[in-house]
């Protein structure tokens, strides 16, 4: 079985982190975003993953070589020379996806984090006999999205309504598909939207079915949603394999700490925190609702909340970092500095406080 992951372009919404690494390689809960998906695909018997990519394919492939060996799964790239939308990349990768077996293949949006119910999806796809299956998720404010109108019992999709003004339903496309090879015959090699151009046609022929996602879902392509996604992911981890979470008198709620990280005395960590490999958290530090990436050092009595600290950065003593502050790679924040929503590009030293959200070049 094969799968295509739509990796896309520059990851501008997650800058400054994506100035140092392609977005799918930015860690989420201590492993690269894309690895969450590749592991889920491997678990249901996928043998080859094709990455549809327009930016830095060699960086991606070099990095993923070690995971190819570890996971025993083939990973290849299909490179766009111009942006092809969400359907064009399928046409471009056609020869990689079709092997004559007639077997359906997965398509995933690389920004989406969930419990990936791929086994259930395969069974659902076989049961309805249609041409394509999509996963939908329930949202509180459907007016912000494209809504999928479907038959609640069979899952047959009737139509799509983009940002509805009146209530038509609360299910939206969750960016996870299982498609028969025949879907590729509907897609031309040009910039095309699978959501707006391809799926509505399949739905009109009554061959598109939707399965409602159990558990959480988040598009983590921007910082605020990344932090929310971490909370949902750690909640799910608590239910599924809580032994992976940190425990102790200094831990509040769900916290993930890499085994190589060093945590000092009298720290208070949590809830909803991920601390990456090789980090040093000195004594008296307070961490909540944040991600601390590989090799970061946080000095005594610093306080970090609702923020992302990029690789090999450091935060000085008694510093306070909050309100969606994002430190790029190798950023150094001085002692007693306050950051209220600063977005700081890589390789910077911050000596004075940032009092309102701004980008520091």
GROMACS .gro file of C-alpha atoms in nm:
model
  361
    1UNK     CA    1   0.000   0.000   0.000
    2UNK     CA    2   0.121   0.353  -0.078
    3UNK     CA    3   0.067   0.702   0.062
    4UNK     CA    4   0.129   1.059  -0.052
    5UNK     CA    5   0.197   1.335   0.202
    6UNK     CA    6   0.130   1.690   0.080
    7UNK     CA    7   0.431   1.876   0.217
    8UNK     CA    8   0.404   2.188   0.003
    9UNK     CA    9   0.605   2.505   0.033
   10UNK     CA   10   0.793   2.733   0.263
   11UNK     CA   11   0.601   2.699   0.590
   12UNK     CA   12   0.577   3.077   0.624
   13UNK     CA   13   0.317   3.056   0.902
   14UNK     CA   14   0.566   2.878   1.129
   15UNK     CA   15   0.855   3.115   1.075
   16UNK     CA   16   1.108   3.171   1.226
   17UNK     CA   17   1.135   2.794   1.294
   18UNK     CA   18   1.100   2.712   0.924
   19UNK     CA   19   1.395   2.938   0.840
   20UNK     CA   20   1.613   2.663   0.991
   21UNK     CA   21   1.429   2.346   0.886
   22UNK     CA   22   1.155   2.251   0.639
   23UNK     CA   23   0.823   2.259   0.825
   24UNK     CA   24   0.766   1.879   0.829
   25UNK     CA   25   1.099   1.840   1.010
   26UNK     CA   26   1.011   2.087   1.286
   27UNK     CA   27   0.957   1.881   1.601
   28UNK     CA   28   0.612   1.844   1.750
   29UNK     CA   29   0.601   1.659   2.084
   30UNK     CA   30   0.971   1.575   2.044
   31UNK     CA   31   0.959   1.423   1.696
   32UNK     CA   32   0.943   1.573   1.349
   33UNK     CA   33   0.583   1.651   1.248
   34UNK     CA   34   0.599   1.425   0.945
   35UNK     CA   35   0.723   1.129   1.148
   36UNK     CA   36   0.393   1.113   1.339
   37UNK     CA   37   0.225   1.049   1.004
   38UNK     CA   38   0.483   0.811   0.860
   39UNK     CA   39   0.469   0.594   1.176
   40UNK     CA   40   0.088   0.581   1.159
   41UNK     CA   41   0.102   0.483   0.790
   42UNK     CA   42   0.363   0.213   0.856
   43UNK     CA   43   0.143   0.070   1.133
   44UNK     CA   44  -0.141  -0.005   0.886
   45UNK     CA   45   0.085  -0.170   0.628
   46UNK     CA   46   0.189   0.118   0.401
   47UNK     CA   47   0.520   0.023   0.238
   48UNK     CA   48   0.601   0.340   0.042
   49UNK     CA   49   0.550   0.709   0.126
   50UNK     CA   50   0.581   0.974  -0.143
   51UNK     CA   51   0.643   1.331  -0.026
   52UNK     CA   52   0.496   1.596  -0.256
   53UNK     CA   53   0.734   1.880  -0.203
   54UNK     CA   54   0.836   2.209  -0.362
   55UNK     CA   55   1.109   2.324  -0.124
   56UNK     CA   56   1.439   2.174  -0.008
   57UNK     CA   57   1.373   1.810  -0.106
   58UNK     CA   58   1.737   1.712  -0.051
   59UNK     CA   59   1.725   1.833   0.312
   60UNK     CA   60   1.410   1.628   0.369
   61UNK     CA   61   1.542   1.313   0.206
   62UNK     CA   62   1.880   1.322   0.379
   63UNK     CA   63   1.704   1.357   0.712
   64UNK     CA   64   1.450   1.082   0.641
   65UNK     CA   65   1.710   0.827   0.525
   66UNK     CA   66   1.771   0.713   0.885
   67UNK     CA   67   1.398   0.671   0.941
   68UNK     CA   68   1.366   0.470   0.620
   69UNK     CA   69   1.603   0.215   0.774
   70UNK     CA   70   1.456   0.231   1.123
   71UNK     CA   71   1.092   0.200   1.012
   72UNK     CA   72   1.166  -0.024   0.711
   73UNK     CA   73   0.954   0.191   0.480
   74UNK     CA   74   1.044   0.343   0.143
   75UNK     CA   75   1.037   0.725   0.134
   76UNK     CA   76   1.065   0.911  -0.197
   77UNK     CA   77   1.008   1.268  -0.316
   78UNK     CA   78   0.798   1.409  -0.596
   79UNK     CA   79   0.921   1.762  -0.656
   80UNK     CA   80   0.704   2.043  -0.793
   81UNK     CA   81   0.881   2.315  -0.990
   82UNK     CA   82   0.573   2.539  -0.953
   83UNK     CA   83   0.303   2.527  -0.683
   84UNK     CA   84   0.037   2.277  -0.793
   85UNK     CA   85  -0.225   2.325  -0.520
   86UNK     CA   86  -0.362   2.022  -0.334
   87UNK     CA   87  -0.454   1.803  -0.633
   88UNK     CA   88  -0.184   1.878  -0.892
   89UNK     CA   89   0.082   1.698  -0.685
   90UNK     CA   90  -0.120   1.374  -0.717
   91UNK     CA   91  -0.104   1.399  -1.096
   92UNK     CA   92   0.269   1.471  -1.075
   93UNK     CA   93   0.330   1.165  -0.855
   94UNK     CA   94   0.096   0.943  -1.057
   95UNK     CA   95   0.367   0.697  -1.168
   96UNK     CA   96   0.489   0.656  -0.811
   97UNK     CA   97   0.137   0.592  -0.677
   98UNK     CA   98   0.008   0.349  -0.939
   99UNK     CA   99   0.162   0.004  -0.941
  100UNK     CA  100  -0.109  -0.188  -1.127
  101UNK     CA  101  -0.246  -0.352  -0.812
  102UNK     CA  102  -0.558  -0.132  -0.816
  103UNK     CA  103  -0.515  -0.077  -0.443
  104UNK     CA  104  -0.632   0.248  -0.283
  105UNK     CA  105  -0.369   0.492  -0.153
  106UNK     CA  106  -0.366   0.743   0.133
  107UNK     CA  107  -0.322   1.119   0.092
  108UNK     CA  108  -0.240   1.327   0.402
  109UNK     CA  109  -0.192   1.696   0.461
  110UNK     CA  110   0.142   1.729   0.644
  111UNK     CA  111   0.015   1.992   0.893
  112UNK     CA  112  -0.256   1.772   1.042
  113UNK     CA  113  -0.211   1.602   1.377
  114UNK     CA  114  -0.469   1.350   1.506
  115UNK     CA  115  -0.502   0.992   1.626
  116UNK     CA  116  -0.491   0.881   1.258
  117UNK     CA  117  -0.764   0.612   1.253
  118UNK     CA  118  -0.621   0.467   0.933
  119UNK     CA  119  -0.714   0.104   1.004
  120UNK     CA  120  -1.080   0.203   1.053
  121UNK     CA  121  -1.057   0.411   0.737
  122UNK     CA  122  -0.942   0.115   0.527
  123UNK     CA  123  -1.238  -0.092   0.654
  124UNK     CA  124  -1.478   0.200   0.592
  125UNK     CA  125  -1.347   0.244   0.237
  126UNK     CA  126  -1.391  -0.124   0.157
  127UNK     CA  127  -1.741  -0.130   0.307
  128UNK     CA  128  -1.895   0.152   0.101
  129UNK     CA  129  -1.743   0.061  -0.236
  130UNK     CA  130  -1.714   0.425  -0.346
  131UNK     CA  131  -1.422   0.588  -0.524
  132UNK     CA  132  -1.287   0.803  -0.241
  133UNK     CA  133  -1.307   0.834   0.139
  134UNK     CA  134  -1.231   1.145   0.338
  135UNK     CA  135  -1.209   1.200   0.710
  136UNK     CA  136  -1.416   1.482   0.856
  137UNK     CA  137  -1.394   1.637   1.200
  138UNK     CA  138  -1.654   1.829   1.402
  139UNK     CA  139  -1.581   2.196   1.475
  140UNK     CA  140  -1.748   2.456   1.696
  141UNK     CA  141  -1.740   2.738   1.439
  142UNK     CA  142  -1.812   2.586   1.098
  143UNK     CA  143  -1.855   2.931   0.938
  144UNK     CA  144  -1.473   2.967   0.924
  145UNK     CA  145  -1.430   2.654   0.710
  146UNK     CA  146  -1.557   2.460   0.412
  147UNK     CA  147  -1.834   2.237   0.550
  148UNK     CA  148  -1.896   1.881   0.428
  149UNK     CA  149  -2.268   1.805   0.402
  150UNK     CA  150  -2.318   1.429   0.435
  151UNK     CA  151  -2.567   1.153   0.506
  152UNK     CA  152  -2.519   1.077   0.877
  153UNK     CA  153  -2.594   0.705   0.844
  154UNK     CA  154  -2.412   0.602   0.524
  155UNK     CA  155  -2.146   0.875   0.522
  156UNK     CA  156  -2.224   0.958   0.158
  157UNK     CA  157  -2.115   1.315   0.085
  158UNK     CA  158  -2.386   1.531  -0.071
  159UNK     CA  159  -2.200   1.857  -0.125
  160UNK     CA  160  -1.953   2.112   0.010
  161UNK     CA  161  -2.039   2.461   0.136
  162UNK     CA  162  -1.754   2.710   0.167
  163UNK     CA  163  -1.773   2.928   0.483
  164UNK     CA  164  -2.152   2.899   0.525
  165UNK     CA  165  -2.345   3.201   0.650
  166UNK     CA  166  -2.630   2.982   0.778
  167UNK     CA  167  -2.582   2.649   0.958
  168UNK     CA  168  -2.558   2.354   0.716
  169UNK     CA  169  -2.351   2.121   0.935
  170UNK     CA  170  -2.045   2.116   1.159
  171UNK     CA  171  -1.816   1.867   0.983
  172UNK     CA  172  -1.509   1.987   0.796
  173UNK     CA  173  -1.250   1.815   0.579
  174UNK     CA  174  -0.972   1.690   0.808
  175UNK     CA  175  -0.707   1.650   0.535
  176UNK     CA  176  -0.682   1.269   0.539
  177UNK     CA  177  -0.802   1.077   0.230
  178UNK     CA  178  -0.810   0.723   0.095
  179UNK     CA  179  -0.849   0.723  -0.284
  180UNK     CA  180  -0.890   0.461  -0.555
  181UNK     CA  181  -0.636   0.494  -0.840
  182UNK     CA  182  -0.923   0.599  -1.071
  183UNK     CA  183  -0.932   0.936  -0.889
  184UNK     CA  184  -0.601   1.018  -1.060
  185UNK     CA  185  -0.779   1.009  -1.399
  186UNK     CA  186  -0.982   1.309  -1.282
  187UNK     CA  187  -0.679   1.528  -1.209
  188UNK     CA  188  -0.479   1.723  -1.467
  189UNK     CA  189  -0.115   1.821  -1.417
  190UNK     CA  190  -0.180   2.187  -1.335
  191UNK     CA  191  -0.252   2.390  -1.019
  192UNK     CA  192  -0.575   2.232  -0.889
  193UNK     CA  193  -0.760   2.214  -0.557
  194UNK     CA  194  -0.868   1.867  -0.449
  195UNK     CA  195  -1.120   2.017  -0.204
  196UNK     CA  196  -1.284   2.263  -0.445
  197UNK     CA  197  -1.245   2.098  -0.785
  198UNK     CA  198  -1.199   1.721  -0.752
  199UNK     CA  199  -1.409   1.612  -0.453
  200UNK     CA  200  -1.727   1.804  -0.552
  201UNK     CA  201  -1.729   1.617  -0.886
  202UNK     CA  202  -1.688   1.278  -0.715
  203UNK     CA  203  -1.964   1.374  -0.466
  204UNK     CA  204  -2.195   1.471  -0.756
  205UNK     CA  205  -2.152   1.116  -0.888
  206UNK     CA  206  -2.233   0.984  -0.536
  207UNK     CA  207  -1.895   0.811  -0.507
  208UNK     CA  208  -1.747   1.015  -0.218
  209UNK     CA  209  -1.788   0.902   0.143
  210UNK     CA  210  -1.689   1.066   0.471
  211UNK     CA  211  -1.597   0.909   0.803
  212UNK     CA  212  -1.620   1.115   1.122
  213UNK     CA  213  -1.288   1.132   1.305
  214UNK     CA  214  -1.283   0.990   1.657
  215UNK     CA  215  -1.059   1.184   1.896
  216UNK     CA  216  -0.876   1.511   1.845
  217UNK     CA  217  -0.770   1.699   1.532
  218UNK     CA  218  -0.554   2.006   1.475
  219UNK     CA  219  -0.387   2.181   1.185
  220UNK     CA  220  -0.060   2.280   1.356
  221UNK     CA  221   0.075   2.497   1.074
  222UNK     CA  222   0.083   2.814   1.286
  223UNK     CA  223   0.216   2.880   1.638
  224UNK     CA  224  -0.113   2.928   1.827
  225UNK     CA  225  -0.256   2.606   1.681
  226UNK     CA  226   0.075   2.425   1.737
  227UNK     CA  227   0.047   2.500   2.111
  228UNK     CA  228  -0.321   2.394   2.117
  229UNK     CA  229  -0.232   2.080   1.920
  230UNK     CA  230   0.033   1.991   2.178
  231UNK     CA  231  -0.229   2.004   2.455
  232UNK     CA  232  -0.466   1.778   2.256
  233UNK     CA  233  -0.186   1.537   2.161
  234UNK     CA  234  -0.061   1.504   2.521
  235UNK     CA  235  -0.422   1.450   2.640
  236UNK     CA  236  -0.452   1.168   2.390
  237UNK     CA  237  -0.114   1.025   2.497
  238UNK     CA  238  -0.235   1.027   2.859
  239UNK     CA  239  -0.526   0.801   2.756
  240UNK     CA  240  -0.329   0.573   2.521
  241UNK     CA  241   0.019   0.531   2.671
  242UNK     CA  242   0.060   0.742   2.981
  243UNK     CA  243   0.392   0.573   3.066
  244UNK     CA  244   0.557   0.802   2.808
  245UNK     CA  245   0.463   1.110   3.013
  246UNK     CA  246   0.684   1.254   3.287
  247UNK     CA  247   0.592   1.204   3.652
  248UNK     CA  248   0.713   1.357   3.977
  249UNK     CA  249   0.639   1.620   4.239
  250UNK     CA  250   0.761   1.896   4.005
  251UNK     CA  251   0.528   1.794   3.718
  252UNK     CA  252   0.175   1.934   3.669
  253UNK     CA  253  -0.057   1.773   3.415
  254UNK     CA  254   0.075   1.629   3.089
  255UNK     CA  255   0.446   1.679   3.025
  256UNK     CA  256   0.683   1.508   2.781
  257UNK     CA  257   1.054   1.519   2.871
  258UNK     CA  258   1.326   1.359   2.659
  259UNK     CA  259   1.540   1.117   2.862
  260UNK     CA  260   1.857   1.314   2.778
  261UNK     CA  261   1.720   1.645   2.915
  262UNK     CA  262   1.848   1.764   3.255
  263UNK     CA  263   1.598   1.922   3.494
  264UNK     CA  264   1.722   2.115   3.800
  265UNK     CA  265   1.580   2.131   4.153
  266UNK     CA  266   1.264   2.314   4.247
  267UNK     CA  267   1.140   2.354   3.891
  268UNK     CA  268   0.768   2.345   3.816
  269UNK     CA  269   0.685   2.201   3.476
  270UNK     CA  270   0.345   2.171   3.310
  271UNK     CA  271   0.080   2.147   3.202
  272UNK     CA  272   0.121   2.082   2.829
  273UNK     CA  273   0.497   2.105   2.793
  274UNK     CA  274   0.744   1.921   2.568
  275UNK     CA  275   1.116   1.934   2.657
  276UNK     CA  276   1.346   1.805   2.382
  277UNK     CA  277   1.675   1.613   2.384
  278UNK     CA  278   1.985   1.766   2.539
  279UNK     CA  279   1.798   2.052   2.706
  280UNK     CA  280   1.920   2.192   3.037
  281UNK     CA  281   1.655   2.339   3.266
  282UNK     CA  282   1.827   2.502   3.564
  283UNK     CA  283   1.680   2.524   3.914
  284UNK     CA  284   1.365   2.719   3.994
  285UNK     CA  285   1.242   2.741   3.632
  286UNK     CA  286   0.868   2.753   3.557
  287UNK     CA  287   0.742   2.605   3.227
  288UNK     CA  288   0.382   2.581   3.106
  289UNK     CA  289   0.206   2.542   2.767
  290UNK     CA  290   0.533   2.550   2.573
  291UNK     CA  291   0.773   2.355   2.356
  292UNK     CA  292   1.145   2.359   2.432
  293UNK     CA  293   1.339   2.218   2.139
  294UNK     CA  294   1.666   2.024   2.123
  295UNK     CA  295   1.968   2.174   2.300
  296UNK     CA  296   1.795   2.470   2.470
  297UNK     CA  297   1.929   2.602   2.802
  298UNK     CA  298   1.695   2.783   3.041
  299UNK     CA  299   1.873   2.951   3.330
  300UNK     CA  300   1.765   2.982   3.692
  301UNK     CA  301   1.418   3.115   3.779
  302UNK     CA  302   1.314   3.193   3.421
  303UNK     CA  303   0.942   3.163   3.347
  304UNK     CA  304   0.815   3.042   3.007
  305UNK     CA  305   0.450   3.009   2.901
  306UNK     CA  306   0.259   2.979   2.571
  307UNK     CA  307   0.581   2.995   2.369
  308UNK     CA  308   0.810   2.790   2.142
  309UNK     CA  309   1.186   2.794   2.202
  310UNK     CA  310   1.383   2.695   1.891
  311UNK     CA  311   1.690   2.470   1.880
  312UNK     CA  312   2.001   2.560   2.083
  313UNK     CA  313   1.855   2.882   2.218
  314UNK     CA  314   1.906   3.007   2.571
  315UNK     CA  315   1.699   3.208   2.816
  316UNK     CA  316   1.867   3.411   3.091
  317UNK     CA  317   1.801   3.415   3.466
  318UNK     CA  318   1.473   3.561   3.584
  319UNK     CA  319   1.367   3.618   3.222
  320UNK     CA  320   0.996   3.597   3.140
  321UNK     CA  321   0.886   3.465   2.801
  322UNK     CA  322   0.512   3.452   2.722
  323UNK     CA  323   0.216   3.522   2.491
  324UNK     CA  324   0.328   3.322   2.182
  325UNK     CA  325   0.691   3.427   2.186
  326UNK     CA  326   0.878   3.224   1.925
  327UNK     CA  327   1.256   3.199   1.942
  328UNK     CA  328   1.420   3.091   1.617
  329UNK     CA  329   1.728   2.869   1.622
  330UNK     CA  330   2.023   2.987   1.834
  331UNK     CA  331   1.852   3.290   1.992
  332UNK     CA  332   1.989   3.411   2.325
  333UNK     CA  333   1.767   3.605   2.564
  334UNK     CA  334   1.949   3.798   2.836
  335UNK     CA  335   1.895   3.792   3.213
  336UNK     CA  336   1.576   3.960   3.339
  337UNK     CA  337   1.448   4.023   2.985
  338UNK     CA  338   1.071   4.013   2.926
  339UNK     CA  339   0.920   3.903   2.594
  340UNK     CA  340   0.549   3.958   2.530
  341UNK     CA  341   0.489   3.782   2.198
  342UNK     CA  342   0.825   3.853   2.038
  343UNK     CA  343   0.897   3.656   1.719
  344UNK     CA  344   1.276   3.644   1.699
  345UNK     CA  345   1.469   3.537   1.391
  346UNK     CA  346   1.761   3.291   1.423
  347UNK     CA  347   2.105   3.380   1.563
  348UNK     CA  348   1.998   3.689   1.757
  349UNK     CA  349   2.087   3.811   2.103
  350UNK     CA  350   1.806   3.988   2.290
  351UNK     CA  351   1.928   4.226   2.560
  352UNK     CA  352   1.622   4.447   2.610
  353UNK     CA  353   1.258   4.361   2.675
  354UNK     CA  354   0.995   4.319   2.403
  355UNK     CA  355   0.683   4.478   2.549
  356UNK     CA  356   0.435   4.409   2.269
  357UNK     CA  357   0.414   4.141   2.001
  358UNK     CA  358   0.662   4.222   1.723
  359UNK     CA  359   0.910   4.058   1.488
  360UNK     CA  360   1.276   4.105   1.579
  361UNK     CA  361   1.504   4.083   1.277
   0.00000   0.00000   0.00000
